[in-house]
Coordinates of C-alpha atoms and ligand atoms in Angstrom, one line a residue:
M13 CA 104.3 82.4 140.1
N14 CA 104.6 79.9 137.2
Q15 CA 106.5 81.7 134.4
L16 CA 105.3 81.4 130.7
K17 CA 108.4 80.4 128.8
I18 CA 108.0 82.2 125.5
A19 CA 110.1 82.3 122.3
V20 CA 109.6 84.9 119.6
A21 CA 110.0 84.2 115.8
G22 CA 110.8 87.1 113.5
A23 CA 112.7 88.5 116.5
S24 CA 114.1 91.4 114.6
G25 CA 110.9 92.4 112.9
R26 CA 108.5 95.2 113.8
M27 CA 106.3 92.9 115.9
G28 CA 109.3 90.8 117.1
H29 CA 110.7 93.9 118.8
M30 CA 107.4 94.9 120.3
L31 CA 106.8 91.3 121.6
I32 CA 110.3 91.1 123.1
E33 CA 109.9 94.4 124.9
T34 CA 106.4 93.4 126.2
I35 CA 107.6 89.9 127.4
L36 CA 110.5 91.4 129.2
E37 CA 108.2 93.8 131.0
A38 CA 105.6 91.1 132.0
Q39 CA 105.6 89.7 135.5
D40 CA 104.5 86.2 134.5
A41 CA 106.5 85.6 131.3
T42 CA 110.2 84.9 130.5
L43 CA 111.8 85.3 127.1
T44 CA 113.4 81.9 126.6
G45 CA 114.2 81.9 122.9
A46 CA 114.3 84.0 119.7
L47 CA 114.3 83.0 116.0
D48 CA 115.1 84.7 112.8
I49 CA 115.9 83.5 109.3
A50 CA 119.5 82.4 108.6
A51 CA 120.0 85.4 106.2
S52 CA 119.1 87.9 108.9
P53 CA 122.1 90.0 110.2
A54 CA 120.4 89.8 113.7
V55 CA 121.2 86.1 114.1
G56 CA 123.8 85.6 116.8
S57 CA 123.1 88.9 118.5
D58 CA 121.2 89.4 121.8
A59 CA 117.4 89.5 121.3
A60 CA 117.0 92.7 123.3
A61 CA 120.1 94.5 121.9
F62 CA 117.7 97.0 120.3
L63 CA 116.6 98.0 123.8
G64 CA 120.2 98.6 124.9
K65 CA 119.8 96.1 127.7
P66 CA 120.7 92.5 126.8
A67 CA 118.2 89.7 127.7
G68 CA 120.8 87.0 127.7
V69 CA 118.9 85.3 124.8
Q70 CA 120.6 84.9 121.5
I71 CA 118.7 85.1 118.2
E72 CA 119.1 81.7 116.5
S73 CA 118.1 80.4 113.0
D74 CA 118.3 76.8 114.2
F75 CA 114.9 75.7 115.6
A76 CA 116.3 73.2 118.0
K77 CA 118.6 75.8 119.6
G78 CA 116.1 78.7 119.4
L79 CA 113.2 76.6 120.9
A80 CA 115.1 74.4 123.4
N81 CA 113.7 76.0 126.6
S82 CA 110.3 77.2 125.4
E83 CA 106.7 76.2 126.0
F84 CA 105.3 78.8 123.5
L85 CA 106.3 80.3 120.2
I86 CA 104.8 83.6 119.2
D87 CA 105.1 83.9 115.5
F88 CA 104.6 87.1 113.5
T89 CA 106.7 86.4 110.3
R90 CA 105.6 85.3 106.8
P91 CA 103.4 82.3 105.9
E92 CA 106.3 80.3 104.6
G93 CA 108.3 80.8 107.8
T94 CA 105.3 80.1 110.1
L95 CA 104.6 76.9 108.3
Q96 CA 108.2 75.7 108.9
H97 CA 107.9 76.7 112.6
L98 CA 104.5 74.9 112.8
E99 CA 106.0 71.6 111.7
Y100 CA 108.7 71.8 114.4
C101 CA 106.3 73.0 117.1
A102 CA 103.7 70.3 116.4
A103 CA 106.4 67.6 116.6
H104 CA 107.8 69.0 119.8
N105 CA 104.7 70.0 121.8
I106 CA 105.4 73.7 121.6
K107 CA 102.2 75.8 121.7
M108 CA 101.9 78.5 119.1
I109 CA 100.4 82.0 118.9
I110 CA 100.3 82.8 115.2
G111 CA 99.8 86.4 114.1
T112 CA 101.2 86.1 110.6
T113 CA 98.7 87.0 107.8
G114 CA 98.5 86.1 104.1
F115 CA 98.0 82.4 104.3
D116 CA 96.3 80.5 101.4
A117 CA 93.8 77.7 102.0
A118 CA 96.5 75.0 102.2
G119 CA 98.4 77.0 104.8
K120 CA 95.3 77.4 106.9
A121 CA 94.6 73.7 106.6
A122 CA 98.1 72.9 107.8
I123 CA 97.6 75.1 110.9
A124 CA 94.3 73.3 111.6
A125 CA 96.0 69.9 111.2
A126 CA 98.9 70.9 113.5
A127 CA 96.3 71.9 116.2
E128 CA 95.5 68.2 116.6
K129 CA 99.1 67.8 118.0
T130 CA 99.6 71.0 119.9
A131 CA 97.5 74.0 121.1
I132 CA 97.4 77.0 118.6
M133 CA 95.9 80.4 118.8
F134 CA 95.7 81.9 115.3
A135 CA 94.2 85.3 114.6
P136 CA 94.9 88.1 112.1
N137 CA 94.5 90.7 114.8
M138 CA 95.3 90.3 118.5
S139 CA 94.0 93.7 119.7
V140 CA 91.0 93.7 122.1
G141 CA 89.6 96.7 120.1
V142 CA 89.5 94.9 116.8
N143 CA 88.0 91.8 118.3
V144 CA 85.2 93.7 119.9
T145 CA 84.7 95.6 116.6
M146 CA 84.1 92.2 115.0
K147 CA 81.1 91.7 117.3
L148 CA 79.8 95.2 116.4
L149 CA 80.1 94.3 112.8
E150 CA 78.1 91.1 113.2
M151 CA 75.3 93.1 114.8
A152 CA 75.4 95.9 112.2
A153 CA 75.5 93.4 109.3
K154 CA 72.3 91.7 110.5
N155 CA 70.5 95.1 110.8
F156 CA 71.8 96.5 107.5
S157 CA 71.3 93.4 105.4
E158 CA 68.9 95.2 103.0
G159 CA 69.5 98.5 101.3
Y160 CA 73.0 99.2 102.5
D161 CA 76.2 98.7 100.4
I162 CA 79.1 97.2 102.4
E163 CA 82.6 98.4 101.8
I164 CA 85.8 97.5 103.8
I165 CA 88.6 100.1 103.7
E166 CA 92.0 99.4 105.3
A167 CA 95.2 101.4 105.5
H168 CA 98.7 100.2 106.5
H169 CA 102.4 101.2 106.4
R170 CA 104.4 101.1 103.3
H171 CA 106.2 97.9 104.3
K172 CA 103.2 95.6 104.4
V173 CA 103.4 92.8 101.9
D174 CA 99.9 91.3 101.9
A175 CA 96.6 92.8 100.8
P176 CA 93.9 93.1 101.8
S177 CA 95.0 92.8 105.4
G178 CA 94.2 89.7 107.3
T179 CA 91.9 91.8 109.6
A180 CA 90.0 93.2 106.6
I181 CA 89.4 89.7 105.3
K182 CA 88.3 88.5 108.7
M183 CA 85.9 91.4 108.9
G184 CA 84.5 90.4 105.5
E185 CA 84.1 86.8 106.7
V186 CA 82.3 87.9 109.9
I187 CA 79.9 90.2 107.9
A188 CA 79.3 87.5 105.2
G189 CA 78.7 84.9 107.9
A190 CA 76.1 87.2 109.6
L191 CA 74.3 87.5 106.2
G192 CA 74.4 83.7 105.6
K193 CA 76.9 84.0 102.7
E194 CA 80.4 82.8 101.9
L195 CA 82.9 85.8 101.5
N196 CA 84.5 84.3 98.4
D197 CA 81.1 84.3 96.7
V198 CA 80.5 88.0 97.3
A199 CA 83.9 89.7 97.7
V200 CA 85.1 92.4 95.2
W201 CA 88.7 92.5 96.1
A202 CA 89.6 95.6 94.0
R203 CA 88.1 97.8 91.2
E204 CA 89.5 99.3 88.0
G205 CA 88.2 100.4 84.7
V206 CA 84.5 100.2 83.6
T207 CA 83.2 98.1 86.4
G208 CA 79.5 98.5 85.8
A209 CA 77.1 99.4 88.6
R210 CA 77.6 98.0 92.0
D211 CA 76.2 94.5 92.7
P212 CA 74.1 95.2 95.9
S213 CA 75.0 91.8 97.3
S214 CA 78.7 92.4 97.1
I215 CA 81.2 93.2 99.8
G216 CA 83.9 95.6 98.4
F217 CA 87.5 96.0 99.6
A218 CA 89.8 99.0 99.2
T219 CA 93.5 99.0 100.3
V220 CA 95.7 102.0 101.1
R221 CA 99.5 101.6 101.7
G222 CA 101.7 104.5 103.0
G223 CA 104.2 105.9 105.5
D224 CA 104.0 104.5 109.0
I225 CA 100.3 103.8 109.4
I226 CA 100.1 101.0 111.9
G227 CA 96.7 99.7 110.9
D228 CA 93.3 101.4 110.2
H229 CA 90.1 99.5 109.3
T230 CA 86.7 101.0 108.4
V231 CA 83.6 99.2 107.4
L232 CA 81.1 101.4 105.6
F233 CA 77.4 100.6 105.4
A234 CA 76.2 103.1 102.7
G235 CA 72.4 103.4 102.4
I236 CA 70.1 106.0 100.9
G237 CA 70.2 109.3 102.9
E238 CA 72.6 107.9 105.5
R239 CA 75.8 106.0 105.9
I240 CA 77.3 104.3 108.9
E241 CA 81.0 103.8 109.5
I242 CA 82.5 101.4 112.1
S243 CA 86.3 102.2 112.4
H244 CA 89.2 100.9 114.4
K245 CA 92.6 102.7 114.3
S246 CA 95.8 101.4 115.9
S247 CA 98.2 104.0 117.3
S248 CA 100.8 101.4 118.6
R249 CA 101.7 97.8 118.0
V250 CA 101.6 97.3 121.8
S251 CA 98.0 96.2 121.7
Y252 CA 98.9 93.3 119.4
A253 CA 101.7 92.2 121.8
H254 CA 99.5 92.4 124.9
G255 CA 96.9 90.3 123.1
S256 CA 99.5 87.8 122.2
L257 CA 100.5 87.5 125.9
R258 CA 96.8 87.0 126.8
A259 CA 96.7 84.2 124.3
A260 CA 99.7 82.5 125.9
R261 CA 98.0 82.6 129.3
F262 CA 94.8 81.2 127.6
L263 CA 96.8 78.3 126.0
A264 CA 98.7 77.5 129.2
D265 CA 96.3 74.7 130.2
K266 CA 95.4 73.5 126.7
K267 CA 97.2 70.5 125.2
T268 CA 95.7 70.7 121.7
G269 CA 93.1 72.6 119.7
L270 CA 92.8 75.6 117.4
Y271 CA 91.6 78.9 119.0
D272 CA 91.3 82.5 118.0
M273 CA 91.1 85.8 119.9
Q274 CA 87.3 85.5 120.2
D275 CA 88.0 82.4 122.4
V276 CA 90.8 84.2 124.3
L277 CA 88.6 87.2 125.1
G278 CA 85.4 85.2 125.8
L279 CA 83.6 86.9 122.9
R280 CA 82.2 83.8 121.2
Ligands
NDP14 N1 97.8 89.3 114.2 C1 98.2 90.5 114.5 O1 97.7 91.1 115.5 C2 99.2 91.2 113.7 C3 99.7 90.6 112.6 N2 100.7 91.1 111.9 C4 101.3 90.3 110.9 O2 102.6 89.8 111.3 C5 103.5 89.6 110.3 C6 104.8 90.3 110.5 O3 104.6 91.7 110.6 P1 105.8 92.7 110.9 O4 106.4 92.4 112.2 O5 105.3 94.1 110.6 O6 106.8 92.3 109.7 P2 108.4 92.5 109.6 O7 108.8 92.3 108.2 O8 108.8 93.7 110.4 O9 109.0 91.2 110.5 C7 108.9 89.9 110.0 C8 110.0 89.1 110.6 O10 109.9 87.8 110.1 C9 111.2 87.4 109.5 N3 111.0 86.6 108.4 C10 110.7 86.9 107.1 N4 110.6 85.8 106.3 C11 110.7 84.8 107.1 C12 110.7 83.4 106.9 N5 110.5 82.8 105.7 N6 110.9 82.6 108.0 C13 111.1 83.1 109.2 N7 111.2 84.4 109.5 C14 111.0 85.3 108.4 C15 111.8 88.8 109.1 O11 113.2 88.6 109.0 P3 114.0 89.6 107.9 O12 113.7 91.0 108.4 O13 115.4 89.3 108.1 O14 113.4 89.4 106.6 C16 111.4 89.6 110.3 O15 112.2 89.4 111.4 C17 102.7 90.0 109.0 O16 102.1 88.9 108.4 C18 101.6 91.0 109.6 O17 100.5 91.1 108.7 C19 101.3 92.3 112.2 C20 100.8 93.0 113.3 C21 99.7 92.5 114.1
LIG15 O1 101.1 94.1 108.8 C1 100.6 94.7 109.8 O2 101.2 95.7 110.2 C2 99.3 94.3 110.3 N1 98.8 93.2 109.9 C3 97.6 92.6 110.4 C4 96.6 92.4 109.3 O3 97.1 92.0 108.2 O4 95.4 92.4 109.5 C5 97.1 93.2 111.6 C6 97.3 94.7 111.8 O5 96.3 95.4 111.0 C7 98.7 95.1 111.4

């Protein structure tokens, strides 16, 4: 069997650990590299030291060393880190699976431009459940387009640095798209003080941060006499890691192009 040669960026992070464990368990994938920022105390140690069974792959901060033997880089870091990895991968034909969230428009444009040089899968949520939920939301939004107020509520662990989550924003984009609108024209990102009555055409967002919540998303369609909630709740990061591996398998025969999990899962 042809092995997928995969490096992991952010190797000592929450997702980095989950990805390394998942790659080491997979029959068709080999961990061939690991990256972290130069300031990380993990640089120089074995990428699987946290599992108590070394993988023989050292965590590097130098891209040339960390990516020397890899066909894929799975990147769950921070936008500024991902954009540096992107430049290197585009120049060296390394395919990328990008799970990092919190990009601005310029960052997203850089990813689209790099996809003309190498194949990239970029999605704010790799879980099958969330991506199927996106389809449910599209259908719901079309049927609740009049008379229902739409609010997106997300909750994550205390360490999360971006808000609203990338998934919540994507849910908003899917709903706005189904209604023939641009999310930026209708989004109310937060509320405080005397806000006035709710604009019926708006899509509201609410963010909760606390403890070890892995990732909960609920979309509320609130009408008169009834309300509908479509929820997804993650109980482990393993679904994100499995989705990332599916993405690597999907990219294996692609040379260039920008894809998302809807492409990987055949949901388009
Ligand atoms: N698409 C999806 O399915 C999912 C996406 N995410 C997203 O993935 C990202 C990471 O999440 P999580 O693993 O919880 O975060 P962590 O903070 O646990 O891990 C981030 C990792 O990236 C490293 N890092 C930080 N800054 C840089 C940089 N500038 N360059 C390179 N590496 C850097 C960190 O190193 P150090 O610790 O030394 O700072 C750490 O190893 C977030 O954007 C999150 O929203 C998360 C889960 C699922
Ligand atoms: O930071 C996280 O943890 C997560 N981030 C992603 C997001 O911003 O949507 C995906 C998931 O919800 C976990």
